[in-house]
Short mmCIF file of C-alpha atoms and ligand atoms in Angstrom, two decimals:
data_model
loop_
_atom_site.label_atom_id
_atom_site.label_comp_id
_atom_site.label_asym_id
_atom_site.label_seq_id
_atom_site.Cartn_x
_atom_site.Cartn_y
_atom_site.Cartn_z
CA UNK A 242 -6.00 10.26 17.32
CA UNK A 243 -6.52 7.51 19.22
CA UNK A 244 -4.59 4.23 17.61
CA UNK A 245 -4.67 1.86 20.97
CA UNK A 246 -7.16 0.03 19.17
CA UNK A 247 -4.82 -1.45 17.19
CA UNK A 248 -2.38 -2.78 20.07
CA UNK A 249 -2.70 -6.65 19.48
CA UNK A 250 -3.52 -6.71 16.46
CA UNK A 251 -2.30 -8.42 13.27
CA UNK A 252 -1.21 -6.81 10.16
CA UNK A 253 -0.19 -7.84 6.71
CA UNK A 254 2.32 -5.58 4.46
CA UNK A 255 2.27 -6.23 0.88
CA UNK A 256 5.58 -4.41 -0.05
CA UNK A 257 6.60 -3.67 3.04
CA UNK A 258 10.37 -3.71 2.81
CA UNK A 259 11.05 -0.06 1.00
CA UNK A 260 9.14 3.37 1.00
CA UNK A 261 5.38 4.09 2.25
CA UNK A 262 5.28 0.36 3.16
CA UNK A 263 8.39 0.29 5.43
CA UNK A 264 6.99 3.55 6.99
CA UNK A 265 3.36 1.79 7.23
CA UNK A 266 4.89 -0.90 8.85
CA UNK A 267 6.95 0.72 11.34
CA UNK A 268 3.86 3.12 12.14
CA UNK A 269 1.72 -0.25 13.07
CA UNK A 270 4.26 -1.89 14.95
CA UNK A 271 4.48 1.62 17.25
CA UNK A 272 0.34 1.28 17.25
CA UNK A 273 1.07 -2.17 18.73
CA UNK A 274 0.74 -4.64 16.22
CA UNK A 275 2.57 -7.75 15.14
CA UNK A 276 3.25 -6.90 11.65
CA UNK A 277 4.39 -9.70 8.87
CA UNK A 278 5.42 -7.63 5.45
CA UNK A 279 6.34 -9.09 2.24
CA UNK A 280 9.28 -7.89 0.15
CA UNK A 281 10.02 -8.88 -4.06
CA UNK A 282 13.78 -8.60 -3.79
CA UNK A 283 14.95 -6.27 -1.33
CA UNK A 284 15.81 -9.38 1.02
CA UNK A 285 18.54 -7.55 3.15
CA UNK A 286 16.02 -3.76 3.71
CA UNK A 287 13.01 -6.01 4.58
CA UNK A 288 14.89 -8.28 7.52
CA UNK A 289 16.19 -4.25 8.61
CA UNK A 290 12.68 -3.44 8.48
CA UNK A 291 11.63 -6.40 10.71
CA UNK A 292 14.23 -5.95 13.14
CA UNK A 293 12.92 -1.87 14.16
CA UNK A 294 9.80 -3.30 14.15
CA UNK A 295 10.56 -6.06 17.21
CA UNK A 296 12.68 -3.30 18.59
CA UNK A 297 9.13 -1.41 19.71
CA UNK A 298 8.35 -4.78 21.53
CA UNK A 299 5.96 -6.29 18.89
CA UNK A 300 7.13 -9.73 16.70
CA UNK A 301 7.44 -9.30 12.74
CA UNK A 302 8.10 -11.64 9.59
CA UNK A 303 9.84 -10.49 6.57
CA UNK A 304 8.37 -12.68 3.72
CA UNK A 305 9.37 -13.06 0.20
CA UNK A 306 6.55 -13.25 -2.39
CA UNK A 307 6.14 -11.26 -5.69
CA UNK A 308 2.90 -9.67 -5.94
CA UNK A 309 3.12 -10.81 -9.48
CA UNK A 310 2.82 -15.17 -8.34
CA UNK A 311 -0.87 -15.88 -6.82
CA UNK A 312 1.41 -18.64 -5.19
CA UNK A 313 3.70 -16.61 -3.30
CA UNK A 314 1.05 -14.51 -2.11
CA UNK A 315 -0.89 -17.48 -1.07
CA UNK A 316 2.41 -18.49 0.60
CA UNK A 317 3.17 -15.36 2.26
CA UNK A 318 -0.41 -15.26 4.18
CA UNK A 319 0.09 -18.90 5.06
CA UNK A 320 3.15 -18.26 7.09
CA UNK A 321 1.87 -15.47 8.21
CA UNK A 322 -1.62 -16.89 9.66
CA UNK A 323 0.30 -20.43 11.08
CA UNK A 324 2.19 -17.31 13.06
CA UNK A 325 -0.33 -14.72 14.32
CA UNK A 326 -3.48 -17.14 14.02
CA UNK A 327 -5.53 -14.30 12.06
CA UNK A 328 -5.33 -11.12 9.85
CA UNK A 329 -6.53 -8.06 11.46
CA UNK A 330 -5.44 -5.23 8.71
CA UNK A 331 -3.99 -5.74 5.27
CA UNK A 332 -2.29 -3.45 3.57
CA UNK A 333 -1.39 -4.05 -0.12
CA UNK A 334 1.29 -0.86 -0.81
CA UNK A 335 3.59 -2.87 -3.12
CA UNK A 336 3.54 -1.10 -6.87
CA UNK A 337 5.57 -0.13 -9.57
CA UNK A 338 5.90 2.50 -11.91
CA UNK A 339 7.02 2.53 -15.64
CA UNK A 340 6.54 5.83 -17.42
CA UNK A 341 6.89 5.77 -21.24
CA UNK A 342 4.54 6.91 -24.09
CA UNK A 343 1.98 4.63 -25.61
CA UNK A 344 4.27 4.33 -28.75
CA UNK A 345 6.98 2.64 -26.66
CA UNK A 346 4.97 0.88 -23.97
CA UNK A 347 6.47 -2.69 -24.14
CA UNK A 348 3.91 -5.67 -24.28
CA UNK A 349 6.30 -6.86 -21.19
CA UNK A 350 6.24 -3.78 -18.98
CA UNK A 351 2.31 -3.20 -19.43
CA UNK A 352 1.87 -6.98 -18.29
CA UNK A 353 4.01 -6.37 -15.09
CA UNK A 354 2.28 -3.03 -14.27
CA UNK A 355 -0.98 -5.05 -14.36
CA UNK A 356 0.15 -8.27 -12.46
CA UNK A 357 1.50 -6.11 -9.98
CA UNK A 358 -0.53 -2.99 -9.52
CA UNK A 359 -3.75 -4.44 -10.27
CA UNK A 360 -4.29 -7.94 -10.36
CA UNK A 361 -1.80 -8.37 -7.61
CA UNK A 362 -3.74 -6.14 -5.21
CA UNK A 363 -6.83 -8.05 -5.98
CA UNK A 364 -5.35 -11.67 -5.14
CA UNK A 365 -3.42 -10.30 -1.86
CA UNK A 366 -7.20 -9.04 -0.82
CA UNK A 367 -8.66 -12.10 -1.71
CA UNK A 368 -5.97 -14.87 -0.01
CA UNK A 369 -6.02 -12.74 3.13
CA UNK A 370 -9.74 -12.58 3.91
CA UNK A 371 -10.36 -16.11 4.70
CA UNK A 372 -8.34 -15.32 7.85
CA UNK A 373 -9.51 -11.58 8.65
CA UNK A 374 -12.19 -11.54 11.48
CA UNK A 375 -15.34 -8.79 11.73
CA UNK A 376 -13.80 -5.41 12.29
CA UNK A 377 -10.98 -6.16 9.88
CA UNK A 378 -9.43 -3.34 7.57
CA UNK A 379 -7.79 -3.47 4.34
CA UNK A 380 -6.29 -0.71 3.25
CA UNK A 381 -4.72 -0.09 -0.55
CA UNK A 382 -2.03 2.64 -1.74
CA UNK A 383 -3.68 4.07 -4.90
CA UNK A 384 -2.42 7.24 -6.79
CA UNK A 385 -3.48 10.66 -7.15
CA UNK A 386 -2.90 10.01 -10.54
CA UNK A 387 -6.39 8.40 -10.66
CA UNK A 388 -7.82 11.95 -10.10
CA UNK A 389 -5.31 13.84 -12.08
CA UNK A 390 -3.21 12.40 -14.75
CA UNK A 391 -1.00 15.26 -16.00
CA UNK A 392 2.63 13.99 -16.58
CA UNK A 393 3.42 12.86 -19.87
CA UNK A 394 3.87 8.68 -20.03
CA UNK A 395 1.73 7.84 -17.39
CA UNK A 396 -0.86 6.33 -18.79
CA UNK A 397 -0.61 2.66 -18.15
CA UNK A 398 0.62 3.71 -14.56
CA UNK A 399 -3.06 5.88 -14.17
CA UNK A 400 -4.87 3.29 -15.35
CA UNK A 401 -3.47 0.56 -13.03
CA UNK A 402 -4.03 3.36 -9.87
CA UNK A 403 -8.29 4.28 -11.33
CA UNK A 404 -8.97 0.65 -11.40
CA UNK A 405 -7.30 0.18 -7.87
CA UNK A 406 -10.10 2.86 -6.43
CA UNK A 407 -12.99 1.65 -8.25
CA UNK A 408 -11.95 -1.97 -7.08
CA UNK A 409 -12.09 -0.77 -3.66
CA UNK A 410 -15.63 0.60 -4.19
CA UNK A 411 -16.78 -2.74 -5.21
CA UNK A 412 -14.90 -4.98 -2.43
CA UNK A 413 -16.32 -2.53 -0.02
CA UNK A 414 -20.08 -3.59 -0.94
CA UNK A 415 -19.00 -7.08 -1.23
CA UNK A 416 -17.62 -6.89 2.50
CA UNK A 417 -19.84 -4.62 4.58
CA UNK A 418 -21.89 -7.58 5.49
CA UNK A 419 -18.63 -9.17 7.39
CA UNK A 420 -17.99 -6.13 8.89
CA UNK A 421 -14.53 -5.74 7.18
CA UNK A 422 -13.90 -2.24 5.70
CA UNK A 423 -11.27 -1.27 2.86
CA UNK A 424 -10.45 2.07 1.89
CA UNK A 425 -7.69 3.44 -1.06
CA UNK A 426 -4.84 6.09 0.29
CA UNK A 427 -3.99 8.26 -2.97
CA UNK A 428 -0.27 9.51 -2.26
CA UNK A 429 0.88 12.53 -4.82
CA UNK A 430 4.31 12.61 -4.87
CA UNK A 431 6.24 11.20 -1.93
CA UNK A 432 9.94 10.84 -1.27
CA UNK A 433 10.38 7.51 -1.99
CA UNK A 434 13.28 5.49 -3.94
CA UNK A 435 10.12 5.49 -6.69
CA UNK A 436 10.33 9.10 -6.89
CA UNK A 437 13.69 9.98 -6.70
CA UNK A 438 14.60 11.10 -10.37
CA UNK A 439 11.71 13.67 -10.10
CA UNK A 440 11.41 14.64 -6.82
CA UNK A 441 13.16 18.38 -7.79
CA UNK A 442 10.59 18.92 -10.97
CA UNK A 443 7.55 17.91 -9.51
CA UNK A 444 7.73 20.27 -6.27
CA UNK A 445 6.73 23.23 -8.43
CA UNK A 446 3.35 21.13 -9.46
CA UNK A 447 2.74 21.13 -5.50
CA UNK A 448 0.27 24.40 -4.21
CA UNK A 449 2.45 22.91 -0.35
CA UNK A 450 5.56 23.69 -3.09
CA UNK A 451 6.62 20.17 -0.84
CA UNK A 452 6.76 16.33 -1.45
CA UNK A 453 5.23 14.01 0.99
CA UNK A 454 7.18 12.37 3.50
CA UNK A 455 6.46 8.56 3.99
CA UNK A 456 5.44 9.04 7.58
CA UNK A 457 2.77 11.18 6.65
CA UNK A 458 1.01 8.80 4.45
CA UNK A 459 1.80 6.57 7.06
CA UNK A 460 -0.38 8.16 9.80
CA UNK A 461 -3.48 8.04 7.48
CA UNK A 462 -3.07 4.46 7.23
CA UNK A 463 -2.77 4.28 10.97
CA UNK A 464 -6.17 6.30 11.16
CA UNK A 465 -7.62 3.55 8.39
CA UNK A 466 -6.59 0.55 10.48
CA UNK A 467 -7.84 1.77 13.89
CA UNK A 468 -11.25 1.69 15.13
CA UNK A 469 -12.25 5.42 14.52
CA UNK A 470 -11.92 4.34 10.81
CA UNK A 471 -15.34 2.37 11.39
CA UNK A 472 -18.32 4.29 9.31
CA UNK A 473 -15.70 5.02 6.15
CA UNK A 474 -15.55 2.11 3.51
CA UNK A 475 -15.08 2.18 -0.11
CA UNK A 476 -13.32 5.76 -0.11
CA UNK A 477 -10.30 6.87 -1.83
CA UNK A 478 -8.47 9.42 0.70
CA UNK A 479 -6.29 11.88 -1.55
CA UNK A 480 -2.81 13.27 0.24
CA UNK A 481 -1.04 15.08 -2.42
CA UNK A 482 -0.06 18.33 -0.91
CA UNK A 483 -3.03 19.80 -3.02
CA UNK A 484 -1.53 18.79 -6.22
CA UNK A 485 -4.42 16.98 -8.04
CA UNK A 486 -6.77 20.14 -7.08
N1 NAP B 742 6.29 7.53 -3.95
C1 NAP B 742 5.29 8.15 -4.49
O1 NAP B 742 5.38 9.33 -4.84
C2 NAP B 742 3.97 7.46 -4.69
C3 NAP B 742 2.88 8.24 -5.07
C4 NAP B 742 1.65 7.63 -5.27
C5 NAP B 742 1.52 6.27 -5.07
N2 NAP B 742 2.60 5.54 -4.70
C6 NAP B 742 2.39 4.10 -4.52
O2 NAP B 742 2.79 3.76 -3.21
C7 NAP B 742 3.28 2.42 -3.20
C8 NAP B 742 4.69 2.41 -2.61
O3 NAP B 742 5.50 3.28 -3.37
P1 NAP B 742 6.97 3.70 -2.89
O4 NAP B 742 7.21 5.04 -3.41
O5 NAP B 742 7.15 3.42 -1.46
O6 NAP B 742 7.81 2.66 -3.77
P2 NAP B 742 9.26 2.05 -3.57
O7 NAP B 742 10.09 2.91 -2.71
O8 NAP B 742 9.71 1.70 -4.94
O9 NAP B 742 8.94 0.68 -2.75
C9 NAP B 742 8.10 -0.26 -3.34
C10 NAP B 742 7.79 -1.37 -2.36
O10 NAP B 742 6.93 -2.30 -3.02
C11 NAP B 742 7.58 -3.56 -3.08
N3 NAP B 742 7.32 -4.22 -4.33
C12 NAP B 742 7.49 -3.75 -5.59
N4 NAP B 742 7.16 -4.68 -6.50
C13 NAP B 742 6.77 -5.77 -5.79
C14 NAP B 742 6.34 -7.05 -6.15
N5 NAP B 742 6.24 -7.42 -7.41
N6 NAP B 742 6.02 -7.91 -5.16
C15 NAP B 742 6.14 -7.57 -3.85
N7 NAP B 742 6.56 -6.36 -3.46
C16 NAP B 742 6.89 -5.47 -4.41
C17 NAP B 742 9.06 -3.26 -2.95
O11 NAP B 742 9.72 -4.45 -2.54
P3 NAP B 742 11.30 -4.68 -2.92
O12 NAP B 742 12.02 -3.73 -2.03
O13 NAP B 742 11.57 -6.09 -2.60
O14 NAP B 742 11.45 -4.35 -4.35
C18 NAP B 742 9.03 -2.12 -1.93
O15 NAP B 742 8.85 -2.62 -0.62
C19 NAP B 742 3.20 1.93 -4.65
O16 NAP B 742 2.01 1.23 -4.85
C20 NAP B 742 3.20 3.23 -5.43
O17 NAP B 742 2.59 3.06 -6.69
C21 NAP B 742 3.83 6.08 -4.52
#
């Protein structure tokens, strides 16, 4: 694959400090580009994050802002733009997950699931693209439970993941006349902090009998943000390990 189109380029990391988004991160900066990434609380992994990315000789920004605050998201792009002048490729990876049954689903947890997962992926999109130029790319970190939602509790987590892909669908109409595209990764289980607790049970689920390493959901986001990426828009791109077949 050829990824030198993205040497010089400027990318945005929502939830960048931990995870897929660390590993996204890291794979752009080795692509070439100057990479600002946002972190909610994980000050101290986000400036370690920042520092391997200037160690491949590109510049970085660790940024705090909770998907959560339209503010700090606002915020976040501002510092990043008065840096790097423009937005090339955003990806918004940052998401959490709450698993309980409907009868205990707190009011409180269901509210930050949506702020974060959804609502928070729609107003990262939407403060970034007054600064993304034609040929722009955003890129979002759905689910493969939005194709397949077979674990008990998941509900509210599968719902916040299906409206991330249709979302995409729409944004990609709405762009296609700027010549920006956005397309939806859907992860199954990866090796993540996220997934620790049920890395063991969920293997056997897995036709690869194998969870995902972050790198490798990393390298389809580096095919997303390059060039050769050009004629796909709208599309959710399922790496599970065959899981959701
Ligand atoms: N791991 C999997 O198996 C898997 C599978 C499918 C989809 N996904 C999705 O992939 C994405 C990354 O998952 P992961 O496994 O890498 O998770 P993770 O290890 O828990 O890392 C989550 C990342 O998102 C950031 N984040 C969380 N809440 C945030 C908020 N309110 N505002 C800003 N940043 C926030 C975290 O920042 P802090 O470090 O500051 O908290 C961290 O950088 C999520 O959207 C997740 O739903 C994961």
């Amino acid at each position: 694959m050829n990824t030198a189109s993205t040497r010089n380029k400027t990318a945005l990391v929502i939830g960048g400090s931990r995870g897929i988004g660390a590993a996204i991160a890291l794979r752009l900066a080795r692509d070439g580009a100057n990479v600002a990434l946002t972190y909610a609380s994980a000050g101290a992994k986000a400036l370690d994050v920042a520092a391997a990315i200037e160690a491949q000789g590109v510049q970085a920004m660790a940024l705090k802002a909770d998907s959560a605050s339209a503010a700090e998201l606002q915020d976040a792009v501002g510092q990043a733009v008065a840096r790097f002048g423009r937005i090339d490729i955003v990806v918004v990876n940052a998401g959490v997950l709450h698993i309980a049954d409907v009868a205990a689903f707190s009011l409180e947890q269901l509210d930050r699931m949506l702020d974060v997962n959804v609502r928070g992926v729609y107003l990262a999109i939407q403060a970034a693209l007054p600064h993304m130029p034609a040929g722009g790319r955003v890129i979002t970190i759905g689910s493969n439970t939005a194709v397949r939602s077979g674990h008990p509790g998941s509900s509210v987590y599968s719902m916040t993941k299906g409206a991330v892909a249709v979302m995409v669908k729409g944004l990609a109409v709405d762009l296609a006349p700027r010549g920006i595209t956005i397309n939806n990764i859907q992860p199954g289980p990866i090796e993540t902090d996220m997934t620790a607790d049920m890395i063991e049970m969920v293997k056997e689920w897995i036709p690869l009998k194998r969870v995902g390493q972050p790198d490798e959901v990393a390298a389809l986001a580096a095919y997303l943000a390059s060039t050769e990426s050009g004629y796909m828009t709208g599309a959710s791109l399922t790496i599970d390990g065959g899981m959701s077949l």
